[in-house]
Coordinates of C-alpha atoms in Angstrom, one line a residue:
M2 CA 195.2 91.1 26.8
T3 CA 196.7 94.1 28.4
P4 CA 194.5 96.6 30.2
F5 CA 195.4 99.2 27.5
F6 CA 194.1 97.0 24.7
L7 CA 191.1 95.9 26.8
L8 CA 190.2 99.6 27.2
L9 CA 190.6 100.1 23.4
L10 CA 188.3 97.2 22.8
L11 CA 185.6 98.5 25.2
L12 CA 185.9 101.9 23.7
S13 CA 185.5 100.4 20.2
V14 CA 182.3 98.6 21.3
S15 CA 181.0 101.8 22.9
L16 CA 181.6 103.8 19.7
T17 CA 179.9 101.1 17.6
L18 CA 176.8 101.3 19.8
A19 CA 176.9 105.1 20.1
S20 CA 174.0 106.7 18.4
S21 CA 174.1 107.8 14.8
H22 CA 170.5 108.9 14.8
D23 CA 169.1 112.4 14.8
Y24 CA 166.7 112.1 17.7
H25 CA 165.7 115.7 17.5
E26 CA 164.5 115.2 13.9
A27 CA 162.7 112.0 14.9
L28 CA 161.0 113.8 17.9
S29 CA 159.8 116.6 15.7
K30 CA 158.3 114.3 13.2
S31 CA 156.7 112.0 15.8
I32 CA 154.8 115.0 17.1
L33 CA 154.0 116.3 13.6
F34 CA 152.3 113.0 12.9
F35 CA 149.3 114.0 15.1
E36 CA 148.4 116.8 12.8
G37 CA 147.8 114.3 10.0
Q38 CA 145.3 112.5 12.3
R39 CA 143.3 115.6 13.2
S40 CA 139.5 115.6 12.8
G41 CA 137.4 118.7 12.7
K42 CA 138.1 122.3 11.7
L43 CA 141.9 122.6 11.1
P44 CA 143.7 125.6 12.5
P45 CA 145.6 128.2 10.4
A46 CA 148.9 126.8 11.8
Q47 CA 148.2 123.3 10.4
R48 CA 151.5 122.0 9.1
A49 CA 150.3 118.8 7.4
G50 CA 149.0 120.8 4.5
W51 CA 147.6 117.9 2.5
R52 CA 144.9 117.5 5.1
G53 CA 141.6 119.5 5.1
D54 CA 138.6 120.0 7.4
S55 CA 136.6 116.9 8.1
A56 CA 133.7 115.6 10.2
L57 CA 132.4 119.0 10.9
S58 CA 128.9 117.8 11.9
D59 CA 130.1 115.0 14.3
G60 CA 127.7 114.7 17.2
S61 CA 124.8 116.3 15.4
E62 CA 123.0 113.0 15.3
A63 CA 122.7 113.2 19.1
G64 CA 122.3 117.0 19.3
V65 CA 125.8 117.6 20.7
D66 CA 129.1 119.0 19.4
L67 CA 131.7 116.2 19.1
T68 CA 133.9 117.8 16.5
G69 CA 137.6 117.6 16.9
G70 CA 139.8 114.9 18.3
Y71 CA 141.9 112.3 16.4
Y72 CA 141.3 109.5 14.0
D73 CA 143.0 106.5 15.7
A74 CA 144.8 105.0 12.8
G75 CA 144.3 104.6 9.0
D76 CA 140.5 104.9 9.2
N77 CA 138.1 107.7 9.8
V78 CA 136.4 106.7 13.1
K79 CA 137.0 108.4 16.4
F80 CA 137.4 105.7 19.0
G81 CA 137.3 107.3 22.5
F82 CA 139.1 104.5 24.3
P83 CA 142.4 104.5 22.4
M84 CA 142.2 108.3 22.0
A85 CA 142.1 108.8 25.7
F86 CA 145.0 106.4 26.2
T87 CA 146.9 108.3 23.5
T88 CA 146.3 111.5 25.5
T89 CA 147.5 109.9 28.7
M90 CA 150.7 108.8 27.1
L91 CA 151.4 112.0 25.3
S92 CA 150.9 113.8 28.6
W93 CA 153.0 111.3 30.6
S94 CA 155.7 111.9 27.9
V95 CA 155.7 115.6 28.6
I96 CA 155.5 115.1 32.4
E97 CA 158.6 112.9 32.6
F98 CA 160.7 114.2 29.7
G99 CA 159.2 117.6 28.7
E100 CA 162.1 119.5 30.3
L101 CA 164.4 117.7 27.9
M102 CA 162.5 118.8 24.8
P103 CA 163.6 121.7 22.7
A104 CA 161.2 124.6 23.4
D105 CA 159.5 124.5 20.1
E106 CA 158.8 120.8 20.3
L107 CA 157.5 121.1 23.9
R108 CA 155.0 123.7 22.5
N109 CA 154.0 121.4 19.7
A110 CA 153.5 118.5 22.1
A111 CA 151.2 120.7 24.3
V112 CA 149.2 121.6 21.2
A113 CA 148.8 117.9 20.3
I114 CA 147.6 117.2 23.8
R115 CA 145.1 120.0 23.8
W116 CA 143.7 119.0 20.5
A117 CA 142.7 115.7 22.3
T118 CA 141.7 117.1 25.6
D119 CA 139.4 119.8 24.1
Y120 CA 137.6 116.9 22.5
L121 CA 137.6 114.7 25.6
L122 CA 136.0 117.5 27.5
K123 CA 133.2 117.6 25.0
T124 CA 132.6 113.8 25.5
I125 CA 131.8 114.3 29.2
S126 CA 130.1 117.7 29.1
H127 CA 126.6 116.2 29.4
P128 CA 125.7 115.0 32.9
G129 CA 125.1 111.2 33.1
L130 CA 126.7 110.5 29.7
V131 CA 130.1 109.8 28.3
F132 CA 130.3 109.8 24.5
V133 CA 132.8 107.1 23.5
Q134 CA 132.8 106.9 19.7
V135 CA 131.8 108.8 16.6
G136 CA 131.4 106.9 13.3
N137 CA 130.0 103.5 12.3
P138 CA 133.2 101.4 12.0
I139 CA 131.5 98.7 9.8
S140 CA 130.5 101.2 7.1
D141 CA 133.7 103.2 7.5
H142 CA 135.9 100.1 7.0
N143 CA 133.9 99.1 4.0
C144 CA 135.1 102.3 2.3
W145 CA 138.5 103.6 1.2
E146 CA 137.9 107.4 1.2
R147 CA 139.5 110.6 2.5
P148 CA 138.2 112.0 5.8
E149 CA 137.4 115.2 3.9
D150 CA 135.0 113.2 1.7
M151 CA 133.6 110.8 4.2
D152 CA 129.9 110.2 3.8
T153 CA 129.5 107.1 5.9
A154 CA 127.2 107.1 9.0
R155 CA 128.7 109.2 11.9
T156 CA 126.9 107.2 14.5
V157 CA 127.3 108.5 18.0
Y158 CA 127.9 106.0 20.8
N159 CA 127.6 106.8 24.6
V160 CA 127.7 105.1 27.9
S161 CA 125.4 106.0 30.9
A162 CA 124.3 104.7 34.2
D163 CA 122.2 102.0 32.5
R164 CA 125.0 100.9 30.2
P165 CA 128.2 101.7 31.9
G166 CA 131.7 102.0 30.5
S167 CA 134.2 102.1 33.3
E168 CA 137.1 101.4 31.0
V169 CA 136.5 104.4 28.7
A170 CA 135.5 106.7 31.6
G171 CA 138.4 105.6 33.7
E172 CA 140.9 106.2 30.9
T173 CA 139.3 109.6 30.1
A174 CA 139.9 110.4 33.8
A175 CA 143.5 109.4 33.5
A176 CA 144.0 111.4 30.4
L177 CA 142.5 114.6 31.7
A178 CA 144.4 114.3 35.1
A179 CA 147.7 113.7 33.3
A180 CA 147.1 116.6 30.9
S181 CA 146.2 118.9 33.8
M182 CA 149.8 118.5 35.0
V183 CA 151.1 119.5 31.5
F184 CA 149.1 122.7 31.5
R185 CA 149.7 123.6 35.2
D186 CA 152.2 126.3 34.3
I187 CA 151.2 126.9 30.7
D188 CA 147.5 127.6 31.4
P189 CA 146.5 127.3 35.0
G190 CA 142.8 127.9 34.4
Y191 CA 142.7 125.2 31.7
S192 CA 144.7 122.9 34.0
Q193 CA 142.1 123.2 36.7
T194 CA 139.3 122.6 34.3
L195 CA 141.0 119.4 33.2
L196 CA 141.5 118.2 36.8
E197 CA 137.9 118.9 37.9
N198 CA 136.6 117.1 34.8
A199 CA 138.9 114.2 35.4
M200 CA 137.4 113.8 38.9
R201 CA 133.9 113.8 37.4
A202 CA 134.9 111.2 34.8
F203 CA 136.4 109.0 37.5
E204 CA 133.3 109.3 39.7
F205 CA 131.2 108.1 36.8
A206 CA 133.5 105.2 36.1
D207 CA 133.6 104.1 39.7
T208 CA 129.9 104.6 40.4
Y209 CA 128.6 102.8 37.3
K210 CA 131.0 99.8 37.0
G211 CA 130.9 97.7 33.8
A212 CA 132.2 97.3 30.3
Y213 CA 130.8 99.2 27.4
S214 CA 131.1 96.1 25.2
D215 CA 128.5 94.3 27.4
D216 CA 125.8 96.4 25.9
P217 CA 124.6 94.9 22.6
Q218 CA 124.2 98.2 20.8
L219 CA 127.6 99.5 21.9
K220 CA 129.2 96.1 21.2
A221 CA 128.1 96.3 17.6
G222 CA 130.1 99.5 17.2
V223 CA 133.2 99.1 19.4
C224 CA 133.8 95.3 18.9
P225 CA 135.9 93.8 17.6
F226 CA 137.8 97.1 17.3
Y227 CA 138.4 98.5 20.7
C228 CA 136.7 96.3 23.3
D229 CA 138.4 96.4 26.6
F230 CA 139.2 92.7 26.9
D231 CA 141.6 93.2 29.8
G232 CA 139.6 95.7 31.7
Y233 CA 136.4 93.9 32.3
Q234 CA 136.6 90.9 30.1
A235 CA 139.3 88.4 29.4
S236 CA 141.6 88.5 26.5
H237 CA 145.0 89.7 25.4
S238 CA 145.9 93.2 24.3
M239 CA 148.7 91.8 22.2
L240 CA 146.1 91.0 19.5
S241 CA 144.8 94.6 19.5
S242 CA 146.1 94.9 15.9
F243 CA 143.1 92.9 14.9
S244 CA 141.0 95.6 16.5
S245 CA 140.5 98.5 14.2
R246 CA 141.7 97.3 10.8
G247 CA 139.4 96.7 7.9
G248 CA 137.7 98.4 5.1
G249 CA 138.0 98.4 1.3
D250 CA 140.8 95.9 1.6
G251 CA 138.2 93.2 2.2
F252 CA 139.4 92.4 5.8
S253 CA 137.1 89.9 7.4
L254 CA 135.4 91.2 10.6
T255 CA 134.1 87.7 11.2
T256 CA 137.6 86.3 11.4
C257 CA 138.6 89.2 13.7
M258 CA 135.8 88.4 16.1
I259 CA 136.6 84.7 16.1
V260 CA 140.2 85.5 17.0
K261 CA 139.1 87.8 19.8
L262 CA 136.6 85.4 21.2
H263 CA 139.1 82.5 21.0
V264 CA 141.6 84.5 23.0
K265 CA 139.0 85.8 25.4
G266 CA 138.0 82.2 26.3
C267 CA 141.5 80.8 26.6
L268 CA 144.0 83.2 28.0
R269 CA 142.5 84.6 31.2
G270 CA 139.8 82.1 32.0
G271 CA 137.1 84.7 32.4
Q272 CA 138.9 86.5 35.2
L273 CA 137.6 90.0 35.7
T274 CA 139.9 93.0 36.3
Q275 CA 139.3 96.7 36.3
D276 CA 142.7 98.2 35.6
E277 CA 141.4 101.5 34.3
L278 CA 139.8 102.3 37.6
L279 CA 143.1 101.9 39.4
W280 CA 144.9 103.7 36.5
G281 CA 142.5 106.6 36.7
A282 CA 142.8 106.8 40.5
A283 CA 146.6 106.7 40.2
W284 CA 146.7 109.6 37.8
L285 CA 144.3 111.6 40.0
R286 CA 146.6 110.9 42.9
R287 CA 149.6 112.1 41.0
A288 CA 147.9 115.2 39.6
S289 CA 146.0 116.3 42.7
Q290 CA 148.0 114.8 45.6
N291 CA 144.6 114.2 47.1
D292 CA 144.8 111.5 49.8
S293 CA 141.3 110.1 48.9
F294 CA 142.8 108.7 45.7
L295 CA 145.6 107.1 47.6
D296 CA 143.0 105.6 49.9
Y297 CA 141.1 104.3 46.8
I298 CA 144.2 102.5 45.5
Q299 CA 145.1 101.0 48.9
N300 CA 141.5 100.0 49.7
N301 CA 140.5 98.7 46.3
G302 CA 143.8 97.5 44.7
K303 CA 143.3 93.8 45.5
T304 CA 139.7 93.8 44.5
L305 CA 140.4 95.6 41.2
G306 CA 143.3 93.3 40.2
A307 CA 146.4 95.1 41.4
D308 CA 147.8 91.7 42.4
D309 CA 147.5 90.4 38.9
N310 CA 151.1 90.6 37.8
I311 CA 150.4 91.0 34.1
N312 CA 153.4 92.0 32.0
E313 CA 151.5 94.0 29.5
F314 CA 150.9 97.7 28.8
G315 CA 148.9 99.3 26.1
W316 CA 145.5 100.8 25.3
D317 CA 143.8 97.6 26.6
N318 CA 145.9 96.7 29.6
K319 CA 147.4 99.2 32.1
H320 CA 149.0 96.8 34.6
A321 CA 152.7 97.3 33.8
G322 CA 152.2 101.1 33.5
L323 CA 150.2 101.2 36.7
N324 CA 152.9 99.5 38.6
V325 CA 155.6 101.8 37.3
L326 CA 153.4 104.9 37.9
V327 CA 152.4 103.9 41.5
S328 CA 155.9 102.7 42.4
K329 CA 157.2 106.2 42.2
E330 CA 155.4 107.2 45.4
F331 CA 156.8 104.2 47.2
M332 CA 160.4 104.8 46.0
E333 CA 160.1 108.4 47.2
G334 CA 159.7 107.0 50.7
Q335 CA 156.2 108.2 51.3
T336 CA 153.9 105.2 51.3
L337 CA 155.2 101.8 52.4
S338 CA 151.9 100.1 51.6
L339 CA 152.6 100.6 47.9
E340 CA 155.7 98.4 48.0
S341 CA 154.0 95.6 46.0
Y342 CA 153.8 98.0 43.0
K343 CA 157.6 98.3 42.9
E344 CA 157.9 94.5 43.2
F345 CA 155.6 94.0 40.2
A346 CA 157.4 96.8 38.3
D347 CA 160.7 95.1 39.0
S348 CA 159.2 91.8 37.8
F349 CA 158.1 93.3 34.5
M350 CA 161.5 94.9 33.9
C351 CA 163.3 91.6 34.6
T352 CA 161.4 90.0 31.7
L353 CA 163.2 92.5 29.4
I354 CA 166.7 91.8 30.7
P355 CA 168.5 88.8 29.1
E356 CA 170.7 88.2 32.1
S357 CA 167.8 87.8 34.5
S358 CA 166.4 84.4 35.3
S359 CA 162.8 85.6 34.6
S360 CA 160.8 84.2 31.7
H361 CA 161.5 86.6 28.9
I362 CA 159.5 88.6 26.5
Q363 CA 160.1 87.4 22.9
F364 CA 162.5 89.2 20.7
T365 CA 163.1 88.9 16.9
P366 CA 166.5 87.6 15.7
G367 CA 167.3 91.2 15.0
G368 CA 166.6 92.2 18.5
L369 CA 163.2 93.8 18.3
L370 CA 160.8 93.2 21.2
Y371 CA 158.0 91.2 19.7
R372 CA 154.4 90.3 20.7
P373 CA 152.2 88.1 18.4
G374 CA 149.2 89.6 16.7
G375 CA 150.5 92.6 14.6
S376 CA 150.9 96.3 15.2
N377 CA 153.9 95.3 17.2
M378 CA 155.5 98.8 17.4
Q379 CA 152.8 99.8 19.9
H380 CA 154.5 97.4 22.3
V381 CA 158.0 98.5 21.4
T382 CA 157.2 102.2 22.1
S383 CA 155.1 101.8 25.2
I384 CA 157.5 99.4 26.8
S385 CA 160.5 101.5 25.9
F386 CA 158.8 104.4 27.6
L387 CA 158.3 102.3 30.7
L388 CA 161.9 101.3 30.7
L389 CA 163.1 104.9 30.6
T390 CA 160.5 106.2 33.1
Y391 CA 161.3 103.4 35.6
A392 CA 165.0 104.0 35.1
K393 CA 164.4 107.7 36.0
Y394 CA 162.5 106.7 39.2
L395 CA 165.2 104.2 40.2
S396 CA 168.0 106.7 39.6
K397 CA 166.4 109.5 41.6
S398 CA 165.8 107.2 44.5
S399 CA 169.2 105.4 44.2
Q400 CA 167.6 102.0 43.8
T401 CA 167.8 99.1 41.4
A402 CA 165.4 96.5 40.0
N403 CA 165.5 93.3 41.9
C404 CA 165.8 90.4 39.4
G405 CA 166.5 87.6 41.8
S406 CA 170.2 86.7 41.5
I407 CA 171.0 90.1 39.9
Q408 CA 170.3 93.7 40.5
V409 CA 169.5 95.7 37.4
D410 CA 170.6 99.3 37.4
P411 CA 168.9 102.2 35.5
A412 CA 171.6 102.2 32.8
S413 CA 170.7 98.7 31.8
L414 CA 167.1 99.7 31.3
Q415 CA 168.1 102.8 29.3
L416 CA 170.3 100.7 27.1
Q417 CA 167.5 98.2 26.4
A418 CA 165.2 101.1 25.4
K419 CA 167.9 102.6 23.2
K420 CA 168.3 99.3 21.3
Q421 CA 164.6 99.2 20.6
I422 CA 164.3 102.8 19.4
D423 CA 167.4 102.6 17.3
Y424 CA 166.0 99.4 15.7
L425 CA 162.8 101.4 14.9
L426 CA 164.8 104.2 13.4
G427 CA 166.9 102.0 11.1
D428 CA 169.4 99.8 12.9
N429 CA 167.7 96.6 11.8
P430 CA 168.1 93.7 9.3
M431 CA 166.0 95.6 6.7
N432 CA 168.1 98.7 7.1
M433 CA 165.0 100.8 7.1
S434 CA 163.3 103.3 9.4
Y435 CA 159.8 102.4 10.4
M436 CA 159.0 106.1 10.8
V437 CA 157.7 107.8 7.7
G438 CA 159.9 110.6 6.5
Y439 CA 162.9 109.7 8.7
G440 CA 166.0 108.3 7.2
D441 CA 166.8 107.3 3.6
R442 CA 164.5 104.3 3.5
Y443 CA 161.1 104.1 5.2
P444 CA 157.6 102.8 4.5
Q445 CA 156.0 104.2 1.3
R446 CA 152.7 102.4 1.2
I447 CA 151.2 102.7 4.6
H448 CA 147.7 101.5 5.4
H449 CA 146.1 104.9 5.7
R450 CA 143.2 106.4 3.8
G451 CA 144.1 110.0 3.8
S452 CA 147.8 109.4 3.0
S453 CA 147.1 106.9 0.2
L454 CA 144.5 109.0 -1.7
P455 CA 145.2 112.3 -3.5
S456 CA 144.8 115.4 -1.3
V457 CA 141.7 117.6 -1.8
S458 CA 144.0 120.4 -3.0
S459 CA 145.5 118.2 -5.8
H460 CA 142.2 116.4 -6.6
P461 CA 139.2 118.6 -5.5
Q462 CA 136.7 116.2 -7.0
F463 CA 134.8 114.0 -4.6
I464 CA 136.1 110.4 -4.2
A465 CA 133.3 108.1 -3.2
C466 CA 133.4 105.1 -0.9
K467 CA 134.4 102.4 -3.4
D468 CA 136.1 104.8 -5.8
G469 CA 139.2 104.7 -3.6
S470 CA 139.7 101.0 -4.2
D471 CA 142.1 101.6 -7.1
Y472 CA 144.3 103.8 -4.9
Y473 CA 144.2 101.1 -2.2
K474 CA 145.3 98.4 -4.6
S475 CA 147.9 100.5 -6.3
A476 CA 151.6 99.6 -5.9
K477 CA 152.6 103.2 -6.1
P478 CA 153.8 105.0 -3.0
N479 CA 151.3 107.1 -1.0
P480 CA 151.0 110.5 -2.5
N481 CA 150.8 112.3 0.9
P482 CA 153.5 111.1 3.2
L483 CA 152.2 111.0 6.8
V484 CA 155.5 112.3 8.2
G485 CA 156.3 110.9 11.6
A486 CA 153.9 108.0 11.4
V487 CA 155.3 104.8 12.8
V488 CA 153.9 101.7 11.3
G489 CA 153.1 98.4 12.9
G490 CA 156.5 97.1 11.9
P491 CA 158.1 93.9 10.8
G492 CA 157.1 90.3 11.7
E493 CA 158.9 88.0 14.1
D494 CA 161.4 87.3 11.3
D495 CA 162.3 91.0 11.0
V496 CA 160.8 91.2 7.5
Y497 CA 158.7 94.1 6.3
E498 CA 157.1 94.0 2.9
D499 CA 155.8 97.6 2.6
D500 CA 152.4 96.3 1.6
R501 CA 149.4 98.6 2.1
A502 CA 147.0 95.7 2.4
D503 CA 149.0 94.2 5.3
F504 CA 147.5 96.4 7.9
R505 CA 149.0 94.5 10.8
K506 CA 152.4 95.7 9.6
S507 CA 151.8 98.9 7.6
E508 CA 149.1 100.8 9.6
P509 CA 150.2 103.6 12.0
T510 CA 148.3 104.5 15.1
T511 CA 148.2 107.4 17.6
Y512 CA 149.1 105.1 20.5
I513 CA 152.3 103.9 18.8
N514 CA 153.5 107.5 18.6
A515 CA 152.3 108.9 21.9
P516 CA 154.8 107.1 24.2
L517 CA 157.5 107.5 21.5
V518 CA 157.4 111.2 22.0
G519 CA 158.7 110.9 25.6
V520 CA 161.3 108.3 24.6
L521 CA 162.7 110.4 21.8
A522 CA 162.7 113.5 24.1
Y523 CA 164.9 111.5 26.5
F524 CA 167.4 110.5 23.8
V525 CA 167.6 114.0 22.4
A526 CA 169.2 114.9 25.7
N527 CA 170.9 111.6 26.3
P528 CA 171.9 110.1 22.9
N529 CA 174.3 107.6 24.3
A530 CA 172.4 106.6 27.4
G531 CA 173.5 103.3 28.9
L532 CA 176.8 103.3 27.0
V533 CA 179.0 105.0 29.6
L534 CA 182.1 103.0 30.4
T535 CA 182.7 102.1 34.1

């Protein structure tokens, strides 16, 4: 083949892979999604007009104000642990890629972050306590009702010195520290408040070490939904889809607990790690540049599990994200003692590169990164975010990822992320987008109470707990599209049935969308990243 025809062939391949997606539209909708998840008194600028005020007395049971924040998924409970992680990832998205966002979307992202941080500040406003959850998940999941109608118990759960919760307090510290960087120029006073409170939350987490699921009363509320199995107990975050899904669909909580306990006993052999303490310290180091947090990482890393090279990242396991985050300081040439974090970050990236000799993360036949257990898109979006962020760090320091016999450059990581996101947006065997409202074909029957029930404006009459069952069982599309919501996605065979009852595939979560915001911001500015001919 002549060089001319080889060039034509390469150009044809490049054009085939070149993006046909409107990343700006997808970004806008991925941020809009959070307005559909809001709890509390909605602002006049609320764009998801089918939603109304809800949970206006949250916290009253304990004599505190815990209104606001986000519902985590398709239910009406406010789980503090995944909400804090969502906030961290939304903030990290803006920190790394905010400068690439259109100005209006950067403002919308900051508003979404502040809706969360205003709530998180309330959760740590009482000395000696951190409020970690509002709502009895058992009673909530036994109902299929709108958040505006919700009449189930709004039980308040907290951790204290006597019953610690380092995972929640540590993630809250990370969230507030990361958010303080977002607001540094927008609102310096608010930024300082966030940073000071992040330090308070971290001090609580580090002083009173322990898991909130170790307390019987708390365990009844947070397990099997959002126990931190990888923070202080042994398990596997890839089964987190079993965590918060139940309700009028008759989902068996007993089965969920059996699955969790089975994994807890088998996968990690009871090994204890405290990844949220390192994660919180790393974010406080990044936000404050205070050497005391660098000292904490250096002095406690081995004790707290930094040497556990665990190739996971999500609300339950911060290891891969921690390695990427901390490696930045090493790559900038400032701290040689942090070299192991780059080595571990390299190792994680190598599992995503087909050409490397590392054991690889599973992919579907259609090319989607796949982890068993359901709610798979949380792994797709969070790992895609790490791919792009690490590529950015490597590029700025003129380095590559060491994968043994090969060196992986930033463009390879960017291309892998692009393949994942393009699959999510419609380049897949089902020829459908997994983001509601994006593309010509997308999920119509998502597992989400507010979306699947008629809005208060169209149906002002109260819909009681069990009266929503008919809507849950209906084969009709949801009357209120939750625009921007990304569902759990297809199974390992690339098949998606669009079944409201199949929560593992059809339920959206805030922590699916949060890292996606940063990924889409990157592709708005770099739609053909990784496809440059050399």
